[in-house]
Amino acid sequence: MVLGKYVEAVAAKCKDKEIQKVSQDGGVVSGLLIYALEEGIIEGAVVSKVTDEPWKPQPHIATTRDEILAAAGTKYTMCPNVWMIKEATRQYGIEKLGIVGVPCQIGAVRKMQTYPFGARFVPDKIKLIVGIYCMENFPYSSLETFVSEKMNLSLDIVDKMDIGKGKFWAYTVDETATIPLKETHGYEQSSCKVCNDYTAELADISTGSVGTPDGWSTVLTRTKFGDKLFKEAVEVGMFETKPIEEVKPGLGLLKKLAKQKKERAEKTIEERKKLGLPVP
Amino acid sequence: MSISNKIKKMLGLKSESAEEVKEMKKPKIGYIHLSGCTGCLMSLTENYDLLADLLDMVEIVYGHTLVDVWEMPEMDLALVEGSVCIQDEHSVEELMEAREKADLLCALGSCAMTGGFTRYARGGQQAQPSHESFLPISELVKVDLAIPGCPPSPEIIAKTLTAYIKEDMDYLKPLMDLPKHNELCGCDLQNEVVNKALCCGCGSCAMACQTRAIEMVNGRPEINTNRCIKCGVCYVHCPRTWWPEEQIKSELEL
């Protein structure tokens, strides 16, 4: 199962205009968190928000709709969201917590729930785990290299970054710049090469851009709870959905990329073993 | 719902019929208190509502804070809290005796497993200035499983005991691999994870650290070694040091 186990796959787009305006793709993550917050399913969520330095995210504990919106959009560098989980349940006193993360972070949360050595009274407070598809991540300086050096843009004026169609994209108010994705190779954080999870296989709900047209997201509902929550959100009109079979490029591309990632991990792990290096 | 199924539900384990559980023999458990602070025992009691059920599933046959028994009996499982002071002959003897009388020996908490903050002990204090050398128990005896944490969470203690009662070896396996890591500290993140190109910057270590000795800087852990108490939870929580994929999937039914 190259996409992990899931209940249903659909194409989705958030109907909320305010969310659409700030979201990276279909606004599924923001929409779900806001829906869960407004319904009292969660009291807050750990999200990634840019603060002082341009495009450098920090984990942030969002407890309002506005704070969730402020964290929308992809930041292509590490944001240690798992760090703030304990903080959220202690300092913020959140009893029902949501968390957003890329596959390795979701895995870390699940490991903590399964073996909670130093996480007293944390596991039972995590109510919703939303996973984002992830092929690889970059150190912050790599982003600076792509945008400042290769595209000659200042990170300050970039409004959106995106990876798709074989390119790395940066958008400003009046300009769209790209570099071929192969120019970003060699700038990834190297630990991504041992990761074999593309679609956040352990989340309640996973989502990402691949498989659906611009402005839409591919959603995989995984746990019973995640499936129920997503369907409720669709029912109340938070999302518009289409069967995944009716959109292009569909699950085929998603499966292809997921398989590529698994093969890369397998190869890297074999190479590491030959060198006598540990593997996860 | 039966008590045993309730426990399992709360622990997120697959439930079985009540009869099946009732038939299991109650294991005899001893609690050995060496150079510890009783925090690990407190953590066990912090299972609150679950505690009575948990204690009902076992028979506590030894333990100074728990039962009035002076002679150490034979035990199925001995939970050892605290490190061992090798200048204190009684501690050494008690540990040796526990090893002899227990079928399984578990290092409960970081002091027993890694030495924890007693690694910083260096003697020179009244009333026993010579008591200066404290070791994780695995330096003196064979340890079968370890539960690090300072203290270990109530949940991990409950889950481990339940897995032990149910003979769930899949769950216990990682805990059985842990005793060999008896020198853990925050530095392991740099040495074993970052240096080995395995750190993905998720922040689990910083989340898990019980003294806030870890900060994430540019997606990597930065250790304040002056705050680190060598409990080892950053290392065990890291998804890149060991990865219990099957166990996670079976608990989540994913």
Short mmCIF file of C-alpha atoms in Angstrom, two decimals:
data_model
loop_
_atom_site.label_atom_id
_atom_site.label_comp_id
_atom_site.label_asym_id
_atom_site.label_seq_id
_atom_site.Cartn_x
_atom_site.Cartn_y
_atom_site.Cartn_z
CA MET A 1 0.00 0.00 0.00
CA VAL A 2 2.03 2.85 -1.28
CA LEU A 3 -0.33 5.52 0.12
CA GLY A 4 -0.79 3.80 3.47
CA LYS A 5 -4.16 2.63 4.69
CA TYR A 6 -7.03 5.02 4.09
CA VAL A 7 -10.81 5.02 4.18
CA GLU A 8 -11.47 7.40 1.35
CA ALA A 9 -9.64 9.58 -1.17
CA VAL A 10 -11.32 12.71 -2.53
CA ALA A 11 -10.49 16.02 -4.16
CA ALA A 12 -11.50 18.90 -1.89
CA LYS A 13 -11.57 22.65 -1.85
CA CYS A 14 -12.53 24.89 1.04
CA LYS A 15 -15.58 27.03 0.30
CA ASP A 16 -14.65 29.72 2.81
CA LYS A 17 -13.41 32.70 0.75
CA GLU A 18 -11.18 34.01 3.53
CA ILE A 19 -9.41 30.64 3.79
CA GLN A 20 -9.08 30.36 0.00
CA LYS A 21 -7.28 33.69 -0.05
CA VAL A 22 -4.44 32.51 2.21
CA SER A 23 -4.26 28.78 1.62
CA GLN A 24 -1.51 27.00 -0.29
CA ASP A 25 -3.88 24.70 -2.18
CA GLY A 26 -7.46 23.76 -1.33
CA GLY A 27 -7.38 25.14 2.21
CA VAL A 28 -8.05 21.72 3.69
CA VAL A 29 -5.73 22.04 6.68
CA SER A 30 -6.98 25.50 7.69
CA GLY A 31 -10.58 24.53 6.98
CA LEU A 32 -10.39 21.37 9.06
CA LEU A 33 -8.73 23.08 12.00
CA ILE A 34 -11.19 25.95 11.95
CA TYR A 35 -14.12 23.57 11.69
CA ALA A 36 -12.76 21.46 14.58
CA LEU A 37 -12.12 24.59 16.65
CA GLU A 38 -15.57 26.04 16.06
CA GLU A 39 -17.23 22.72 16.83
CA GLY A 40 -15.29 22.34 20.08
CA ILE A 41 -13.57 19.19 18.84
CA ILE A 42 -10.26 20.90 19.56
CA GLU A 43 -9.42 23.89 21.76
CA GLY A 44 -6.27 24.78 19.91
CA ALA A 45 -3.75 23.47 17.43
CA VAL A 46 -0.02 23.48 16.89
CA VAL A 47 0.62 25.14 13.53
CA SER A 48 3.63 26.62 11.73
CA LYS A 49 3.75 30.36 11.63
CA VAL A 50 6.30 32.77 10.23
CA THR A 51 7.42 35.31 12.80
CA ASP A 52 10.53 37.51 12.67
CA GLU A 53 12.59 36.26 9.75
CA PRO A 54 10.90 36.03 6.35
CA TRP A 55 9.71 32.49 5.55
CA LYS A 56 11.22 31.04 8.71
CA PRO A 57 8.41 29.30 10.57
CA GLN A 58 8.12 28.64 14.27
CA PRO A 59 5.62 26.29 15.85
CA HIS A 60 2.71 28.29 17.17
CA ILE A 61 -0.20 27.31 19.40
CA ALA A 62 -3.26 28.71 17.65
CA THR A 63 -6.46 29.01 19.66
CA THR A 64 -8.49 31.24 17.34
CA ARG A 65 -9.64 31.24 13.73
CA ASP A 66 -7.40 34.24 12.98
CA GLU A 67 -4.33 32.51 14.38
CA ILE A 68 -5.00 29.46 12.23
CA LEU A 69 -5.40 31.66 9.15
CA ALA A 70 -2.16 33.46 10.01
CA ALA A 71 -0.33 30.14 9.74
CA ALA A 72 -1.73 29.09 6.36
CA GLY A 73 0.58 28.39 3.43
CA THR A 74 3.59 26.14 2.95
CA LYS A 75 6.95 27.08 4.40
CA TYR A 76 9.67 24.94 2.83
CA THR A 77 11.89 24.66 5.85
CA MET A 78 11.82 22.79 9.13
CA CYS A 79 9.37 23.81 11.79
CA PRO A 80 9.61 21.61 14.90
CA ASN A 81 5.87 21.44 15.65
CA VAL A 82 6.18 18.41 17.93
CA TRP A 83 8.19 20.60 20.31
CA MET A 84 5.12 22.63 21.24
CA ILE A 85 2.76 19.75 22.01
CA LYS A 86 3.69 19.51 25.66
CA GLU A 87 3.71 23.29 25.95
CA ALA A 88 0.18 23.39 24.55
CA THR A 89 -1.13 20.86 27.05
CA ARG A 90 0.68 22.42 30.03
CA GLN A 91 1.19 26.18 29.72
CA TYR A 92 -1.88 26.65 27.54
CA GLY A 93 -3.88 24.03 29.41
CA ILE A 94 -5.35 22.70 26.18
CA GLU A 95 -7.30 19.51 26.81
CA LYS A 96 -8.19 18.84 23.18
CA LEU A 97 -5.31 19.55 20.87
CA GLY A 98 -4.95 19.49 17.11
CA ILE A 99 -1.62 19.20 15.36
CA VAL A 100 -0.47 19.72 11.81
CA GLY A 101 2.70 18.20 10.51
CA VAL A 102 4.68 16.56 7.77
CA PRO A 103 5.01 12.75 7.83
CA CYS A 104 8.09 12.56 10.09
CA GLN A 105 6.37 14.79 12.65
CA ILE A 106 3.17 12.78 12.54
CA GLY A 107 5.26 9.65 13.03
CA ALA A 108 6.95 11.26 16.03
CA VAL A 109 3.57 12.08 17.58
CA ARG A 110 2.33 8.53 17.05
CA LYS A 111 5.48 7.09 18.56
CA MET A 112 5.01 9.36 21.57
CA GLN A 113 1.40 8.19 21.92
CA THR A 114 2.45 4.56 21.68
CA TYR A 115 5.46 4.85 24.01
CA PRO A 116 4.93 8.02 26.09
CA PHE A 117 8.09 7.78 28.25
CA GLY A 118 8.45 11.44 29.15
CA ALA A 119 5.07 12.71 28.07
CA ARG A 120 2.88 12.61 31.16
CA PHE A 121 -0.78 13.28 30.35
CA VAL A 122 0.04 14.41 26.82
CA PRO A 123 -1.08 11.53 24.56
CA ASP A 124 -4.74 11.57 25.60
CA LYS A 125 -5.02 15.28 24.83
CA ILE A 126 -4.14 14.95 21.16
CA LYS A 127 -7.47 14.79 19.38
CA LEU A 128 -6.77 15.60 15.76
CA ILE A 129 -3.69 14.93 13.64
CA VAL A 130 -3.62 16.45 10.18
CA GLY A 131 -0.76 15.31 7.97
CA ILE A 132 0.68 17.10 4.95
CA TYR A 133 2.31 15.27 2.05
CA CYS A 134 6.05 15.84 1.97
CA MET A 135 8.74 14.78 -0.48
CA GLU A 136 11.61 16.54 1.30
CA ASN A 137 12.43 19.59 3.36
CA PHE A 138 15.15 22.23 3.25
CA PRO A 139 17.32 24.03 5.79
CA TYR A 140 16.48 27.74 5.93
CA SER A 141 19.74 28.66 4.22
CA SER A 142 18.75 26.48 1.27
CA LEU A 143 15.65 28.63 0.79
CA GLU A 144 17.81 31.73 0.89
CA THR A 145 19.98 30.15 -1.78
CA PHE A 146 17.03 29.38 -4.08
CA VAL A 147 15.28 32.70 -3.70
CA SER A 148 18.08 35.22 -3.15
CA GLU A 149 20.90 33.68 -5.16
CA LYS A 150 19.24 31.65 -7.89
CA MET A 151 16.16 33.80 -8.49
CA ASN A 152 17.57 37.15 -7.44
CA LEU A 153 14.58 37.94 -5.29
CA SER A 154 14.51 39.10 -1.72
CA LEU A 155 12.79 36.64 0.64
CA ASP A 156 11.02 39.66 2.16
CA ILE A 157 8.92 40.32 -0.92
CA VAL A 158 8.02 36.71 -1.74
CA ASP A 159 4.31 36.07 -1.11
CA LYS A 160 4.15 32.39 -1.90
CA MET A 161 6.45 29.48 -2.67
CA ASP A 162 5.45 26.27 -4.29
CA ILE A 163 6.93 23.05 -5.64
CA GLY A 164 5.14 21.53 -8.59
CA LYS A 165 5.40 20.56 -12.23
CA GLY A 166 9.12 19.93 -11.83
CA LYS A 167 9.88 23.45 -10.61
CA PHE A 168 10.41 25.49 -7.50
CA TRP A 169 8.23 28.59 -7.72
CA ALA A 170 8.38 31.93 -5.96
CA TYR A 171 5.65 34.52 -6.37
CA THR A 172 5.83 38.21 -5.56
CA VAL A 173 3.15 40.83 -6.10
CA ASP A 174 4.24 41.39 -9.68
CA GLU A 175 6.54 38.54 -10.56
CA THR A 176 6.61 34.76 -10.86
CA ALA A 177 10.05 33.19 -10.74
CA THR A 178 11.04 29.55 -11.11
CA ILE A 179 14.06 27.33 -11.00
CA PRO A 180 14.08 23.73 -12.19
CA LEU A 181 13.63 21.34 -9.27
CA LYS A 182 16.90 19.65 -10.13
CA GLU A 183 18.68 22.84 -9.05
CA THR A 184 17.32 22.31 -5.56
CA HIS A 185 18.77 18.81 -5.34
CA GLY A 186 21.66 18.63 -2.96
CA TYR A 187 20.09 21.32 -0.80
CA GLU A 188 17.59 19.02 0.98
CA GLN A 189 18.09 18.09 4.60
CA SER A 190 19.79 14.74 4.22
CA SER A 191 17.64 12.88 6.75
CA CYS A 192 14.70 13.17 4.33
CA LYS A 193 16.42 10.54 2.21
CA VAL A 194 15.75 7.81 4.76
CA CYS A 195 12.07 8.78 5.02
CA ASN A 196 9.67 6.43 3.26
CA ASP A 197 6.43 8.21 4.08
CA TYR A 198 5.16 10.64 1.44
CA THR A 199 1.51 10.97 2.37
CA ALA A 200 1.62 11.14 6.20
CA GLU A 201 0.39 7.58 6.53
CA LEU A 202 -0.18 7.80 10.29
CA ALA A 203 -2.33 10.94 10.41
CA ASP A 204 -6.08 11.04 11.02
CA ILE A 205 -6.43 12.88 7.73
CA SER A 206 -3.69 13.59 5.19
CA THR A 207 -3.76 16.17 2.47
CA GLY A 208 -1.58 17.76 -0.19
CA SER A 209 -1.56 19.27 -3.62
CA VAL A 210 -0.46 16.32 -5.74
CA GLY A 211 -3.25 14.57 -7.62
CA THR A 212 -5.62 17.52 -7.95
CA PRO A 213 -5.74 20.73 -10.04
CA ASP A 214 -4.51 24.10 -8.70
CA GLY A 215 -6.68 25.40 -5.90
CA TRP A 216 -7.71 21.87 -4.90
CA SER A 217 -6.25 19.30 -2.51
CA THR A 218 -6.13 15.53 -2.42
CA VAL A 219 -7.53 14.30 0.87
CA LEU A 220 -7.00 10.86 2.35
CA THR A 221 -9.12 10.10 5.40
CA ARG A 222 -7.40 7.41 7.45
CA THR A 223 -8.67 6.81 10.97
CA LYS A 224 -12.37 6.31 11.70
CA PHE A 225 -12.34 9.57 13.60
CA GLY A 226 -10.61 11.44 10.76
CA ASP A 227 -13.03 10.08 8.21
CA LYS A 228 -16.05 11.05 10.30
CA LEU A 229 -14.71 14.55 10.97
CA PHE A 230 -13.96 15.26 7.33
CA LYS A 231 -17.37 14.06 6.22
CA GLU A 232 -19.06 16.23 8.81
CA ALA A 233 -17.09 19.24 7.62
CA VAL A 234 -18.17 18.52 4.05
CA GLU A 235 -21.76 18.12 5.18
CA VAL A 236 -21.90 21.51 6.88
CA GLY A 237 -20.51 23.10 3.74
CA MET A 238 -16.90 23.75 4.71
CA PHE A 239 -15.60 21.86 1.68
CA GLU A 240 -16.61 21.21 -1.88
CA THR A 241 -15.54 17.74 -2.99
CA LYS A 242 -15.22 15.72 -6.17
CA PRO A 243 -14.55 12.02 -6.53
CA ILE A 244 -10.81 11.63 -7.02
CA GLU A 245 -11.45 9.58 -10.18
CA GLU A 246 -12.96 12.63 -11.83
CA VAL A 247 -9.96 14.93 -11.45
CA LYS A 248 -6.62 15.04 -13.20
CA PRO A 249 -3.94 13.86 -12.61
CA GLY A 250 -5.59 11.86 -9.83
CA LEU A 251 -4.23 9.19 -7.51
CA GLY A 252 -1.93 7.77 -10.17
CA LEU A 253 0.56 10.59 -9.80
CA LEU A 254 0.30 10.53 -6.01
CA LYS A 255 1.08 6.81 -6.01
CA LYS A 256 3.97 7.31 -8.38
CA LEU A 257 5.60 9.94 -6.17
CA ALA A 258 4.94 7.96 -3.01
CA LYS A 259 6.57 4.95 -4.60
CA GLN A 260 9.56 7.03 -5.69
CA LYS A 261 10.02 8.24 -2.15
CA LYS A 262 9.85 4.70 -0.76
CA GLU A 263 12.38 3.47 -3.31
CA ARG A 264 14.73 6.33 -2.55
CA ALA A 265 14.52 5.53 1.18
CA GLU A 266 15.15 1.85 0.54
CA LYS A 267 18.21 2.67 -1.57
CA THR A 268 19.57 5.15 0.98
CA ILE A 269 19.05 2.68 3.81
CA GLU A 270 20.98 0.00 1.88
CA GLU A 271 23.82 2.46 1.23
CA ARG A 272 23.90 3.44 4.88
CA LYS A 273 24.06 -0.18 5.98
CA LYS A 274 27.06 -0.72 3.73
CA LEU A 275 28.78 2.21 5.43
CA GLY A 276 27.90 0.81 8.85
CA LEU A 277 25.65 3.78 9.64
CA PRO A 278 22.52 3.33 11.75
CA VAL A 279 19.10 3.29 10.08
CA PRO A 280 15.83 4.23 11.76
CA MET B 1 -17.83 -3.21 30.40
CA SER B 2 -15.56 -5.41 32.50
CA ILE B 3 -12.68 -3.92 34.46
CA SER B 4 -10.06 -5.53 32.31
CA ASN B 5 -11.65 -4.37 29.10
CA LYS B 6 -11.98 -0.90 30.54
CA ILE B 7 -8.29 -0.88 31.29
CA LYS B 8 -7.49 -1.99 27.83
CA LYS B 9 -9.73 0.59 26.30
CA MET B 10 -8.11 3.33 28.36
CA LEU B 11 -4.70 2.08 27.39
CA GLY B 12 -5.67 1.92 23.76
CA LEU B 13 -5.09 -1.82 23.58
CA LYS B 14 -7.18 -4.36 21.76
CA SER B 15 -9.75 -5.79 24.15
CA GLU B 16 -10.39 -9.45 24.72
CA SER B 17 -13.19 -11.24 26.48
CA ALA B 18 -13.26 -10.73 30.23
CA GLU B 19 -13.01 -14.48 30.87
CA GLU B 20 -9.73 -14.71 29.06
CA VAL B 21 -8.17 -12.06 31.26
CA LYS B 22 -9.61 -13.48 34.46
CA GLU B 23 -7.88 -16.77 33.80
CA MET B 24 -4.43 -15.19 33.73
CA LYS B 25 -2.49 -15.69 36.90
CA LYS B 26 -1.70 -12.55 38.85
CA PRO B 27 2.02 -11.90 38.54
CA LYS B 28 3.98 -11.28 41.74
CA ILE B 29 5.57 -7.87 41.57
CA GLY B 30 8.20 -6.39 43.84
CA TYR B 31 9.30 -2.79 44.09
CA ILE B 32 12.95 -2.22 44.92
CA HIS B 33 13.81 1.29 46.04
CA LEU B 34 17.50 2.13 45.62
CA SER B 35 18.87 5.67 45.21
CA GLY B 36 15.67 7.12 43.83
CA CYS B 37 13.28 9.85 44.87
CA THR B 38 10.00 7.85 44.87
CA GLY B 39 8.93 9.93 41.88
CA CYS B 40 8.64 6.80 39.74
CA LEU B 41 6.34 5.19 42.30
CA MET B 42 4.34 8.42 42.48
CA SER B 43 4.04 8.30 38.72
CA LEU B 44 2.58 4.79 38.92
CA THR B 45 -0.04 6.07 41.36
CA GLU B 46 -0.86 8.95 39.03
CA ASN B 47 -2.84 6.51 36.97
CA TYR B 48 -5.65 7.59 39.31
CA ASP B 49 -8.91 5.85 38.35
CA LEU B 50 -6.96 3.20 36.54
CA LEU B 51 -4.68 2.47 39.50
CA ALA B 52 -7.06 0.30 41.49
CA ASP B 53 -7.70 -1.84 38.43
CA LEU B 54 -4.03 -1.98 37.64
CA LEU B 55 -3.11 -3.06 41.17
CA ASP B 56 -5.89 -5.60 41.02
CA MET B 57 -4.22 -7.24 38.06
CA VAL B 58 -1.00 -7.90 39.98
CA GLU B 59 0.08 -8.99 43.42
CA ILE B 60 2.49 -6.60 45.10
CA VAL B 61 4.68 -8.89 47.18
CA TYR B 62 7.50 -6.55 48.16
CA GLY B 63 8.21 -2.83 48.38
CA HIS B 64 8.94 -0.66 51.39
CA THR B 65 6.40 2.04 50.61
CA LEU B 66 3.79 -0.48 49.49
CA VAL B 67 3.67 -3.54 51.72
CA ASP B 68 4.89 -4.51 55.16
CA VAL B 69 7.27 -7.26 54.11
CA TRP B 70 10.86 -7.38 55.33
CA GLU B 71 12.17 -10.53 53.64
CA MET B 72 12.41 -10.27 49.89
CA PRO B 73 10.30 -13.06 48.36
CA GLU B 74 10.50 -14.67 44.93
CA MET B 75 9.06 -12.31 42.31
CA ASP B 76 7.91 -12.59 38.72
CA LEU B 77 8.88 -8.99 38.07
CA ALA B 78 10.98 -6.61 40.11
CA LEU B 79 10.66 -2.92 39.37
CA VAL B 80 13.81 -1.15 40.43
CA GLU B 81 13.74 2.57 41.07
CA GLY B 82 16.94 4.55 41.58
CA SER B 83 20.57 4.02 40.75
CA VAL B 84 22.86 1.97 42.95
CA CYS B 85 25.43 3.53 45.26
CA ILE B 86 28.37 1.15 45.27
CA GLN B 87 29.68 2.47 48.58
CA ASP B 88 26.41 1.45 50.20
CA GLU B 89 26.69 -2.30 50.71
CA HIS B 90 23.00 -2.66 51.57
CA SER B 91 21.96 -1.19 48.23
CA VAL B 92 24.32 -3.43 46.35
CA GLU B 93 23.10 -6.46 48.27
CA GLU B 94 19.45 -5.59 47.73
CA LEU B 95 20.00 -5.25 44.00
CA MET B 96 21.86 -8.57 43.86
CA GLU B 97 19.14 -10.25 45.86
CA ALA B 98 16.45 -8.79 43.60
CA ARG B 99 18.25 -10.10 40.55
CA GLU B 100 18.40 -13.53 42.13
CA LYS B 101 14.79 -13.60 43.26
CA ALA B 102 13.12 -11.96 40.29
CA ASP B 103 12.30 -13.69 37.07
CA LEU B 104 12.44 -10.36 35.26
CA LEU B 105 14.20 -7.22 36.39
CA CYS B 106 12.99 -3.86 35.14
CA ALA B 107 14.86 -0.57 35.50
CA LEU B 108 12.02 1.81 36.24
CA GLY B 109 12.94 5.41 35.56
CA SER B 110 16.07 7.08 34.36
CA CYS B 111 18.07 6.78 37.59
CA ALA B 112 17.88 2.99 37.39
CA MET B 113 18.38 2.89 33.63
CA THR B 114 21.02 5.56 32.96
CA GLY B 115 21.98 6.87 36.39
CA GLY B 116 20.00 10.01 35.60
CA PHE B 117 21.00 13.01 37.63
CA THR B 118 22.85 10.81 40.14
CA ARG B 119 25.51 10.67 37.40
CA TYR B 120 26.56 14.02 38.81
CA ALA B 121 27.08 12.67 42.34
CA ARG B 122 30.63 13.00 43.65
CA GLY B 123 30.44 12.46 47.39
CA GLY B 124 31.74 14.75 50.07
CA GLN B 125 28.41 15.33 51.78
CA GLN B 126 27.26 14.60 55.32
CA ALA B 127 26.37 12.14 56.75
CA GLN B 128 28.19 9.82 54.34
CA PRO B 129 30.93 11.78 52.52
CA SER B 130 32.17 8.55 50.99
CA HIS B 131 28.93 7.82 49.17
CA GLU B 132 30.04 9.15 45.84
CA SER B 133 29.56 6.54 43.10
CA PHE B 134 26.11 5.90 41.72
CA LEU B 135 25.61 3.59 38.78
CA PRO B 136 22.76 2.54 36.54
CA ILE B 137 21.78 -0.92 37.74
CA SER B 138 22.79 -2.56 34.47
CA GLU B 139 26.43 -1.98 35.44
CA LEU B 140 26.05 -4.54 38.21
CA VAL B 141 23.28 -6.90 37.13
CA LYS B 142 21.53 -8.05 33.99
CA VAL B 143 18.52 -5.85 33.34
CA ASP B 144 15.69 -7.30 31.25
CA LEU B 145 13.76 -4.19 30.42
CA ALA B 146 13.92 -0.48 31.09
CA ILE B 147 11.42 2.34 31.23
CA PRO B 148 13.27 5.66 31.09
CA GLY B 149 11.79 8.97 32.15
CA CYS B 150 12.24 11.29 35.08
CA PRO B 151 9.74 10.18 36.03
CA PRO B 152 8.39 7.81 33.38
CA SER B 153 4.85 8.88 32.51
CA PRO B 154 1.97 7.15 34.34
CA GLU B 155 0.79 5.97 30.92
CA ILE B 156 4.01 4.17 29.97
CA ILE B 157 4.08 2.43 33.36
CA ALA B 158 0.46 1.31 32.95
CA LYS B 159 0.99 0.24 29.35
CA THR B 160 4.12 -1.70 30.24
CA LEU B 161 2.49 -3.48 33.17
CA THR B 162 -0.53 -4.33 31.06
CA ALA B 163 1.64 -5.60 28.23
CA TYR B 164 3.57 -7.67 30.76
CA ILE B 165 0.42 -9.19 32.20
CA LYS B 166 -0.86 -9.93 28.72
CA GLU B 167 2.55 -11.24 27.65
CA ASP B 168 2.48 -8.78 24.77
CA MET B 169 6.06 -9.24 23.66
CA ASP B 170 5.63 -7.01 20.63
CA TYR B 171 4.98 -4.06 22.89
CA LEU B 172 7.74 -4.95 25.33
CA LYS B 173 10.44 -5.62 22.75
CA PRO B 174 11.74 -2.01 22.51
CA LEU B 175 11.85 -1.79 26.30
CA MET B 176 13.97 -4.92 26.31
CA ASP B 177 16.46 -3.27 23.96
CA LEU B 178 16.80 -0.19 26.14
CA PRO B 179 18.90 -1.43 29.11
CA LYS B 180 22.01 -1.55 26.93
CA HIS B 181 21.76 2.22 26.52
CA ASN B 182 22.86 3.18 30.00
CA GLU B 183 24.86 6.29 29.24
CA LEU B 184 22.24 8.42 27.55
CA CYS B 185 22.23 12.19 27.68
CA GLY B 186 21.28 15.14 25.47
CA CYS B 187 24.58 14.81 23.63
CA ASP B 188 23.26 11.64 21.99
CA LEU B 189 21.03 13.77 19.80
CA GLN B 190 24.10 15.37 18.29
CA ASN B 191 26.21 12.20 18.25
CA GLU B 192 23.65 9.60 17.27
CA VAL B 193 21.08 11.55 15.29
CA VAL B 194 22.45 14.81 13.83
CA ASN B 195 25.96 13.46 13.21
CA LYS B 196 24.48 10.34 11.65
CA ALA B 197 22.36 12.37 9.18
CA LEU B 198 19.12 11.19 10.76
CA CYS B 199 17.68 14.35 12.36
CA CYS B 200 14.54 15.52 10.59
CA GLY B 201 13.95 18.49 12.89
CA CYS B 202 10.58 17.30 14.21
CA GLY B 203 11.15 18.62 17.75
CA SER B 204 10.24 15.42 19.65
CA CYS B 205 13.40 15.61 21.73
CA ALA B 206 12.67 19.17 22.83
CA MET B 207 9.07 18.20 23.57
CA ALA B 208 10.15 15.20 25.62
CA CYS B 209 12.95 16.88 27.60
CA GLN B 210 11.81 17.07 31.19
CA THR B 211 14.08 19.95 32.15
CA ARG B 212 13.71 22.13 29.03
CA ALA B 213 17.35 21.63 28.21
CA ILE B 214 16.66 21.40 24.49
CA GLU B 215 15.79 24.18 22.13
CA MET B 216 15.25 23.77 18.40
CA VAL B 217 17.46 26.12 16.40
CA ASN B 218 17.27 26.07 12.61
CA GLY B 219 15.50 22.75 12.78
CA ARG B 220 18.09 21.06 14.95
CA PRO B 221 18.25 20.39 18.69
CA GLU B 222 20.56 22.58 20.72
CA ILE B 223 21.43 21.09 24.09
CA ASN B 224 21.99 23.13 27.19
CA THR B 225 24.24 20.58 28.86
CA ASN B 226 24.03 22.48 32.15
CA ARG B 227 20.34 21.65 32.33
CA CYS B 228 20.57 18.07 31.06
CA ILE B 229 20.00 15.48 33.79
CA LYS B 230 20.96 12.52 31.55
CA CYS B 231 17.53 10.93 31.72
CA GLY B 232 17.61 9.74 28.12
CA VAL B 233 14.02 10.59 27.17
CA CYS B 234 15.12 12.80 24.25
CA TYR B 235 16.91 9.81 22.74
CA VAL B 236 14.07 7.34 23.30
CA HIS B 237 11.41 9.73 21.97
CA CYS B 238 13.35 10.52 18.79
CA PRO B 239 11.60 8.81 15.86
CA ARG B 240 14.99 8.26 14.24
CA THR B 241 16.71 6.31 17.03
CA TRP B 242 14.18 3.46 16.91
CA TRP B 243 10.92 3.24 15.10
CA PRO B 244 8.06 1.01 16.37
CA GLU B 245 6.14 1.03 13.11
CA GLU B 246 4.25 -2.23 13.56
CA GLN B 247 3.21 -1.37 17.11
CA ILE B 248 1.93 2.07 16.09
CA LYS B 249 -0.02 0.63 13.18
CA SER B 250 -1.59 -2.10 15.26
CA GLU B 251 -2.67 0.35 17.99
CA LEU B 252 -4.15 2.71 15.41
CA GLU B 253 -5.50 -0.03 13.18
CA LEU B 254 -3.76 1.70 10.28
#
